Short mmCIF file of C-alpha atoms in Angstrom, two decimals:
data_model
loop_
_atom_site.label_atom_id
_atom_site.label_comp_id
_atom_site.label_asym_id
_atom_site.label_seq_id
_atom_site.Cartn_x
_atom_site.Cartn_y
_atom_site.Cartn_z
CA GLY A 1 -4.30 2.95 -20.00
CA PRO A 2 -4.00 5.61 -22.64
CA SER A 3 -0.85 7.69 -22.79
CA GLY A 4 -0.73 10.18 -19.94
CA THR A 5 -2.92 8.15 -17.55
CA ARG A 6 -0.51 5.35 -16.66
CA THR A 7 1.12 5.04 -13.30
CA GLY A 8 3.35 2.53 -11.60
CA ILE A 9 2.60 3.86 -8.11
CA VAL A 10 -0.49 3.34 -5.97
CA ALA A 11 -0.87 5.10 -2.62
CA PHE A 12 -3.40 3.68 -0.20
CA ASN A 13 -4.37 3.27 3.44
CA VAL A 14 -6.29 0.58 5.26
CA GLU A 15 -8.87 2.34 7.40
CA GLY A 16 -8.01 2.15 11.07
CA VAL A 17 -4.56 0.60 10.54
CA HIS A 18 -1.36 2.63 10.67
CA PRO A 19 0.64 2.39 7.42
CA HIS A 20 3.70 1.08 9.28
CA ASP A 21 1.58 -1.79 10.63
CA VAL A 22 0.30 -2.50 7.11
CA SER A 23 3.87 -2.52 5.85
CA GLN A 24 4.94 -4.96 8.58
CA VAL A 25 2.18 -7.48 7.82
CA LEU A 26 2.78 -7.21 4.07
CA ASP A 27 6.49 -7.79 4.65
CA GLU A 28 5.65 -10.95 6.59
CA GLU A 29 3.59 -12.04 3.56
CA GLY A 30 6.54 -11.43 1.23
CA VAL A 31 5.20 -8.19 -0.26
CA ALA A 32 7.38 -5.08 -0.15
CA ILE A 33 5.82 -1.63 0.02
CA ARG A 34 6.83 1.73 1.46
CA ALA A 35 5.08 3.40 4.39
CA GLY A 36 5.54 6.99 5.46
CA HIS A 37 5.42 10.49 4.02
CA HIS A 38 6.98 9.78 0.59
CA CYS A 39 8.18 13.39 0.41
CA CYS A 40 4.62 14.63 -0.01
CA GLN A 41 3.60 15.98 3.40
CA PRO A 42 1.56 18.83 1.81
CA LEU A 43 -0.62 16.26 0.05
CA HIS A 44 -0.99 14.27 3.26
CA ARG A 45 -2.09 17.43 5.05
CA LEU A 46 -4.59 18.16 2.27
CA PHE A 47 -6.14 14.69 2.70
CA GLN A 48 -5.71 14.86 6.49
CA VAL A 49 -3.62 11.70 6.79
CA GLY A 50 -0.40 11.37 8.74
CA SER A 51 1.20 8.93 6.31
CA SER A 52 0.32 6.39 3.65
CA CYS A 53 1.27 3.10 2.08
CA ARG A 54 2.78 3.07 -1.40
CA ALA A 55 3.04 0.13 -3.76
CA SER A 56 5.18 0.48 -6.88
CA VAL A 57 5.15 -1.80 -9.89
CA TYR A 58 7.49 -1.97 -12.85
CA LEU A 59 8.25 -4.06 -15.91
CA TYR A 60 9.43 -7.01 -13.85
CA ASN A 61 6.14 -7.25 -11.90
CA ASP A 62 3.30 -9.37 -13.21
CA GLU A 63 -0.34 -10.10 -12.42
CA GLU A 64 0.70 -12.65 -9.78
CA ASP A 65 2.57 -9.92 -7.88
CA VAL A 66 -0.52 -7.72 -7.86
CA ASP A 67 -2.64 -10.66 -6.68
CA ARG A 68 -0.16 -11.25 -3.82
CA LEU A 69 -0.47 -7.59 -2.82
CA VAL A 70 -4.27 -7.82 -2.74
CA GLU A 71 -4.15 -11.06 -0.72
CA ALA A 72 -1.66 -9.53 1.70
CA VAL A 73 -3.89 -6.47 2.23
CA GLN A 74 -6.74 -8.89 2.98
CA LYS A 75 -4.47 -10.47 5.60
CA VAL A 76 -3.97 -7.00 7.15
CA ARG A 77 -7.75 -6.61 7.34
CA GLU A 78 -8.05 -9.99 9.06
CA VAL A 79 -5.20 -9.39 11.52
CA PHE A 80 -6.56 -5.99 12.56
CA ARG A 81 -10.21 -7.10 12.31
CA VAL A 82 -11.17 -4.39 9.82
CA PRO A 83 -14.84 -4.86 8.89
CA GLY A 84 -15.32 -5.66 5.28
#
C-alpha cells in the first residue's frame, strides 16, 4: 500500500475459538503466530476481547506463507466446527 498504510502485523480472532486454541492448531499445521495480550490490554478492553491472535510477516515471507496461514485458519474452523 501507499506509504503510511503498510503493516506487517495482522491481529485477528476466530469467532467462538480461544486464541490459544487457534495458535495450537496453526502450530500443528506448521504456521507460527502469537496468541495473547500482545502488550495491548487497553485495546483488548476497548474491543471487549480477552486476547487475540497475531500474525506477523516480513521480507522473508512470501505469498505461499500467507496462503498457508489462510488454509490453517480454515482448518481451525473445521476442527472447532465454526459455521462458515
